[in-house]
Coordinates of C-alpha atoms in Angstrom, one line a residue:
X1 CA -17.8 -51.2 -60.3
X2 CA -14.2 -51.2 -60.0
X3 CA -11.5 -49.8 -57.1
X4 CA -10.0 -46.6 -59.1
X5 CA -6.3 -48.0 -58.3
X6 CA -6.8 -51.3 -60.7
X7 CA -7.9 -48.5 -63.4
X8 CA -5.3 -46.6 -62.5
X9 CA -2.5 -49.0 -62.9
X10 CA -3.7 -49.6 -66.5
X11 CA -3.3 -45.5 -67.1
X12 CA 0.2 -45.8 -65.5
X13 CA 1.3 -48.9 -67.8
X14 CA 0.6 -46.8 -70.6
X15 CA 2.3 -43.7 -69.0
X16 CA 5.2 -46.0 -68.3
X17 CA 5.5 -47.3 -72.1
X18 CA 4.3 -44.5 -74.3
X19 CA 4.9 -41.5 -72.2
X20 CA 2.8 -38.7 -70.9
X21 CA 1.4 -37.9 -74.6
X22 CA 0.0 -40.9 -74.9
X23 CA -2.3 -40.2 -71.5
X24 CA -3.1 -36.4 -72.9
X25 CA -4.4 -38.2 -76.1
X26 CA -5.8 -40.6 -73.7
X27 CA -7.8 -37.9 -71.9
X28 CA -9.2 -36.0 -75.0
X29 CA -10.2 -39.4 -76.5
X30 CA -12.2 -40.3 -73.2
X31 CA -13.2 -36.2 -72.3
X32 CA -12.5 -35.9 -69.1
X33 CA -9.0 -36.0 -66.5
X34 CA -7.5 -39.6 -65.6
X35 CA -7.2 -39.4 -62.0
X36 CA -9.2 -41.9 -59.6
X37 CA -9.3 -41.8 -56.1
X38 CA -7.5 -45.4 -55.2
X39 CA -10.4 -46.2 -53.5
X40 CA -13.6 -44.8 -55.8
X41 CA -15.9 -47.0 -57.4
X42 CA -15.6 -46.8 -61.4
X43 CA -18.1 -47.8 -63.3
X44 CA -16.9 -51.3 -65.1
X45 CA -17.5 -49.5 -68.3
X46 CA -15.2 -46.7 -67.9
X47 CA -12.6 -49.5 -66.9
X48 CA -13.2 -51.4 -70.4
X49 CA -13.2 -48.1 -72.7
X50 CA -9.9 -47.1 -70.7
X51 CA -8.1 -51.0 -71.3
X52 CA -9.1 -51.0 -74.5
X53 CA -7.4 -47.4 -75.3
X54 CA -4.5 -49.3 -73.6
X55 CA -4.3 -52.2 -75.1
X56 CA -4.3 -50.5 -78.6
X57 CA -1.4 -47.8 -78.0
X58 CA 0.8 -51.0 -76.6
X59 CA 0.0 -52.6 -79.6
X60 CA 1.7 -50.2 -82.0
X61 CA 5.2 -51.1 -79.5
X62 CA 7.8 -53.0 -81.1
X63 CA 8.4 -55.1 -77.8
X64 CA 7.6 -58.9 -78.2
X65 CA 7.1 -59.1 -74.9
X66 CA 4.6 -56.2 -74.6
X67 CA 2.3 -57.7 -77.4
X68 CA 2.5 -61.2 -75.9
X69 CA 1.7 -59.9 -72.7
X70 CA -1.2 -57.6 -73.9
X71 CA -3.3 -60.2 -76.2
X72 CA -6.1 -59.1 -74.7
X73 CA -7.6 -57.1 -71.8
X74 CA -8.2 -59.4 -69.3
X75 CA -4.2 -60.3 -69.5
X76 CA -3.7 -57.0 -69.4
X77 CA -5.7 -56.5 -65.9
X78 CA -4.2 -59.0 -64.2
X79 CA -0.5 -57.9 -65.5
X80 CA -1.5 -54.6 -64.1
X81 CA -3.1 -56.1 -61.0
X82 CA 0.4 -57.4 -59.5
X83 CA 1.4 -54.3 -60.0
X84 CA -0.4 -52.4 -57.6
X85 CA -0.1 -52.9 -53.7
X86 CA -3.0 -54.5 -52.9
X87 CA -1.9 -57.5 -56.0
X88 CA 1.5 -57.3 -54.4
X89 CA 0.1 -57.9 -51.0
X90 CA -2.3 -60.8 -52.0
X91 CA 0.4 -63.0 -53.9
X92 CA 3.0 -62.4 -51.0
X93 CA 0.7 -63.9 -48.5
X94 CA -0.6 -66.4 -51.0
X95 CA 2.8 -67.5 -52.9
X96 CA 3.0 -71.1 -52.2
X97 CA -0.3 -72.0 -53.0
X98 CA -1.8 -71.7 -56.5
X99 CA -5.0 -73.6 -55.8
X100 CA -5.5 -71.5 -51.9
X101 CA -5.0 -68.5 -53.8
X102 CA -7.8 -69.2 -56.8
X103 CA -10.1 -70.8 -54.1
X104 CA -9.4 -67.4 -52.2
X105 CA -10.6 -65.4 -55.4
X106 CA -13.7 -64.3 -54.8
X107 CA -12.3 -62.7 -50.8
X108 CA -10.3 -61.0 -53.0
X109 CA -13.0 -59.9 -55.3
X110 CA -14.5 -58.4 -52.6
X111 CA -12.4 -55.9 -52.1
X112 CA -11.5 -55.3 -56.3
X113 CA -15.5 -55.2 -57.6
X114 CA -19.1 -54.0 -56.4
X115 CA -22.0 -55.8 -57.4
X116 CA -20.2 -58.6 -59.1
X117 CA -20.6 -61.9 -57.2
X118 CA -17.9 -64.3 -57.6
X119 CA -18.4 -68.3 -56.6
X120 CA -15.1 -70.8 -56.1
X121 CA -15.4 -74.5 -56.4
X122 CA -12.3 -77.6 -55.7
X123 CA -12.7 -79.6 -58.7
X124 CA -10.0 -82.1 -57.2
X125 CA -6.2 -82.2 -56.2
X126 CA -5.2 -79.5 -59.8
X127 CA -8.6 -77.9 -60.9
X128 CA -10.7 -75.0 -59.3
X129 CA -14.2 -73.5 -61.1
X130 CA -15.1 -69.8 -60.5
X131 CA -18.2 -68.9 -61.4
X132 CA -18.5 -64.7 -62.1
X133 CA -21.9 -63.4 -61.9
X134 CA -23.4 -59.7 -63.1
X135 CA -19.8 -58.5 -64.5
X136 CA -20.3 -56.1 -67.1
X137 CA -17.3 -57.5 -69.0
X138 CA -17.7 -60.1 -71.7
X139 CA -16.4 -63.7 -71.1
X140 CA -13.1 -63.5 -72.7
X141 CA -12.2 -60.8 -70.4
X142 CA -11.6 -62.8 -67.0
X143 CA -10.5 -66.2 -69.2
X144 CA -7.5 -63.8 -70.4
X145 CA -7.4 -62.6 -66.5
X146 CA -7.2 -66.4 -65.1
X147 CA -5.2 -67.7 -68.2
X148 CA -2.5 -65.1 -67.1
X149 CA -2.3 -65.8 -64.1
X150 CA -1.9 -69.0 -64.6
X151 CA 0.6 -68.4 -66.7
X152 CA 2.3 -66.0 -64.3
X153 CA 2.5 -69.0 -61.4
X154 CA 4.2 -71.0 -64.3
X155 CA 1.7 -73.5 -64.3
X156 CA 0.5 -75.6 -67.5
X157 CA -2.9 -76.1 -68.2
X158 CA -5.7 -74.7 -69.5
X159 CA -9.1 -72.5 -68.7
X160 CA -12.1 -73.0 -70.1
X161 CA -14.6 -70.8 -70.1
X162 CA -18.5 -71.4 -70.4
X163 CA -21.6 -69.2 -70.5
X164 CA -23.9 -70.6 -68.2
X165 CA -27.0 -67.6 -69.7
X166 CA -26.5 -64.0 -69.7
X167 CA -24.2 -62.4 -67.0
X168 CA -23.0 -65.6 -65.7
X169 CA -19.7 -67.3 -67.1
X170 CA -17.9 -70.1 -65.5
X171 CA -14.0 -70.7 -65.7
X172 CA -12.7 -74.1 -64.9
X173 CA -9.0 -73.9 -64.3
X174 CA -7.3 -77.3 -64.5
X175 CA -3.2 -77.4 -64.4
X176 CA -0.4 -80.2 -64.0

């Protein structure tokens, strides 16, 4: 499960580019009114039917920046993470510390998912390891989330990602 306003800042990126007809098509693709309670537990597969319905009416933009920023959904989540207050609130207290903040993850996790388990690990002076356990999103989703965010610190480096057997995926972050 998900907190309704992380879903809901994906419904409001697409309100924001592609207008309130895009949500209305939206809403008869998916059956049903797009409005979470901030606070509601979604089920993680409502989340991934909703960012993918995003991430293919951004595609059809013409903005560079849009499709470089939306490769894929787990970009996508964490782009629309800083966007909402609780995002806003974690990188301000956590702004001068990259490594603090990904060793921090899974506090913050807490308060994002239900029934996902997340694990942190110092790997030494410029790499960190999360370990994600019992997601219900495929791997690529949160190498997309950390690669962006990442990229959104402005650090080089790289993720890699690993399944350890079903349901469990490591990501080792490692950055100059």
């Amino acid at each position: 499960m998900i907190k309704g306003m992380f879903v809901n800042s994906h419904i409001n990126l697409l309100r924001e580019k592609k207008g309130e007809d895009a949500i209305v098509r939206l809403e008869s693709e998916y059956g049903d009114k797009l409005e979470f309670n901030a606070f509601a537990d979604i089920p993680i597969a409502r989340d991934k039917a909703i960012l993918r319905h995003v991430l293919k009416a951004l595609k059809d933009t013409t903005s560079a920046s849009v499709k470089t920023e939306m490769l894929n959904t787990g970009s996508l989540s964490f782009r629309d993470f800083v966007t909402t207050v609780y995002g806003k609130m974690i990188l301000h207290v956590l702004d001068k510390d990259f490594k603090a903040a990904v060793l921090a993850y899974p506090h913050i996790a807490v308060h994002i998912y239900k029934n996902i388990h997340f694990y942190a690990q110092d790997l030494g002076e410029k790499a960190v390891r999360i370990t994600i356990e019992n997601s219900g999103y495929d791997m690529d989703h949160f190498y997309g989330f950390f690669t962006e965010w990442m990229a959104f610190w402005e650090y080089t480096g790289e993720v890699e990602a690993v399944s350890i057997r079903e349901g469990i995926y490591e990501y080792t972050m490692r950055w100059q």
